[in-house]
Amino acid sequence: MKALRSPDGTPYAPATLAVTAGRPHGQNQPVNSPITLTSTFHHAGTAQPGDSVYARFSNPSWDPLEATLAALEGAELPGLVYGSGMAAIAAALSLVPDGGTVIAPRACYNTTLTLMQQQEAKGRVRLVLLDVSDSDAVLAALAASPAPALFWLESPTNPLLEVADVPALLTAARAAGVTTVVDNTFATPLGMNPLALGADVVVHSMTKFLAGHSDVIMGGIVTDSPELRATLHGYRTVHGAISGGLDSYLALRGVRTLALRFERGCANAAVLAERLAADPRACNVRYPGLETDPGHARAAQHMRAFGAVLAFEPARAGQPSVERAEQVSASVALWTPATSLGGVESILERRRRHANEPLAVPEALVRLSVGIEDVEDLWRDLDRALGS
Ligand SMILES: *Cc1c(COP(=O)(O)O)cnc(C)c1O
C-alpha cells in the first residue's frame, strides 16, 4: 500500500504510520477521508465480495481507521472496528467453541472478567484464571488436557501492571495449538505489537490511547488470519456492535497524534512513578518503567515503551490506606477523578470502588492514567492531594 512505505520501499516507522496510513493520497482527493452518513447503498442484484450493500455490513467511514489500525499493528489484513472495546472483546471471546477452556489473567480489565464469568456460569466456557506473570503456571495450563481453546492475555494487566513474558507464552500457545488474543490497550501499538510476538488476534479499547481524547467509545480488532477475520466480521454483522461514522472519524483523528501523546504520557508517568516510589506517603508503586518493578526486565525486552498508566497505594504510617486513597480522589484539582484512561487529561481512581473489580486488586490501589499536561503541575496537584 502506497501510504505504508516511502517511494524507495523503506517501511515507515510507527509514528509515521499513525499519521499517514489510511489517508487519501491521490490528486484532487481530500486530505481526510469524509464521514459517510448513510444506512444503505444503491445496490441491486446479488452482492459480490467488496460490494457496499448495508452500513451494518461495511461502511466507508470505518475503512481508513481499519487500515490505520492494521498498519500500526503490522498486519496485512484490515482491522475491524466495533462500537466499544467490550464489543470487540465479546466478538473475540465468541471464537471459543461451546465448552472450550479459556485461560485468562486473574486480574484483567474487570468487565472482560465479568463477561467471561457470565459465560462460565452458563456453561458456555470453562475458565482457568491465573497470574500471567507466573510463566510456569501459564505453561502448565497451556499443556493441560483437554487442550484449552483460547489464551486471553493482557500485559501489562489492568490495573496491577503485571508484565507477562509475552513472546515466550505466545510461542508456547502456538506450539500447543491454542488460539491467542492479546488486549493491547495499555501498551498501544507503539509500545508492543503482539502479532509479531506470535498472537493470533489483538484487541483494543480504542476509547483509550488510540482515540485519546475521552470523547468516543470504540473498539478494534486486528488479525492476520483470513479465517478468524471472516468469523469476527460475520459476528460484528449479525450482532450489530458497530460504530457510527462520526465516532470513527474522531477516533482516527485521535490516532493521528498518538505518537506525540503517548511519548509525553510515558515520559510524565516515568517521572511520577520515580517520585511516588521515593515518597513515604505512597507504597507498592507499580510501573514497568521503574527499575525496581518486578516486570521491568521483561518489559524492557519486548516493549518499546513502558506506558502511561501506573498504580500505587496511598499510605498512612507505611500501610496502604483506603481512606487516604479516597482522600486523594476527593482532593485532586487538576487530575480528574474518573474511570477510564488514555486521554490527554490525567485521570485517577481507586479501582476497588467498582463492585466487579477482581479481589486480587488491593483495596487502596489508585490507578493513574497520565496525560500530556506539564509534569510539574501534575506532581504539585498529586503532592497536595496526598496531604502531609
Ligand atoms: C477500557 C478497557 C476495555 C473496555 O473498553 P471499552 O471501550 O470501555 O468498552 C478493555 N480492556 C482494557 C484493558 C481497558 O482498559
XYZ file of N, CA and C and ligand atoms in Angstrom, residues 84-86 89 109 154 158 183 185-186 205 207-208 217-218 341, ligand 1:
63
model
N -17.438 -0.555 20.794
C -16.737 -0.345 22.072
C -15.641 -1.392 22.177
N -14.742 -1.192 23.133
C -13.739 -2.223 23.399
C -14.414 -3.524 23.805
N -15.462 -3.429 24.635
C -16.158 -4.643 25.073
C -16.844 -5.360 23.917
N -14.143 -7.290 22.416
C -13.767 -8.388 23.318
C -14.811 -9.508 23.254
N -8.879 -6.519 32.892
C -9.915 -5.492 32.873
C -11.209 -6.084 33.431
N -3.509 -10.132 28.784
C -3.405 -8.687 28.951
C -2.030 -8.469 29.556
N -4.430 -4.672 33.674
C -5.182 -3.535 34.190
C -5.886 -3.952 35.477
N -5.110 -8.315 24.597
C -5.700 -6.992 24.759
C -4.527 -6.016 24.875
N -4.511 -2.713 24.811
C -4.950 -1.351 25.131
C -3.896 -0.555 25.899
N -3.259 -1.184 26.901
C -2.311 -0.452 27.751
C -1.016 -0.133 27.003
N -9.302 -1.449 23.265
C -10.308 -0.449 23.579
C -9.767 0.832 22.957
N -11.226 3.480 22.773
C -11.666 4.554 23.663
C -10.469 5.211 24.361
N -9.426 4.433 24.597
C -8.329 4.867 25.465
C -7.251 5.606 24.656
N -16.348 6.133 22.460
C -16.170 4.752 22.909
C -16.134 3.896 21.656
N -15.021 3.214 21.471
C -14.847 2.361 20.286
C -13.882 1.232 20.589
N -9.087 5.825 30.946
C -7.655 6.102 30.848
C -7.322 6.411 29.394
C -11.376 0.160 28.936
C -10.809 -1.162 28.634
C -11.579 -2.117 27.964
C -13.029 -1.879 27.575
O -13.155 -0.969 26.547
P -14.480 -0.050 26.296
O -14.086 0.755 25.125
O -14.692 0.736 27.560
O -15.614 -0.970 26.036
C -10.972 -3.317 27.667
N -9.695 -3.587 28.019
C -8.941 -2.692 28.688
C -7.537 -3.047 29.041
C -9.468 -1.452 29.008
O -8.706 -0.574 29.687
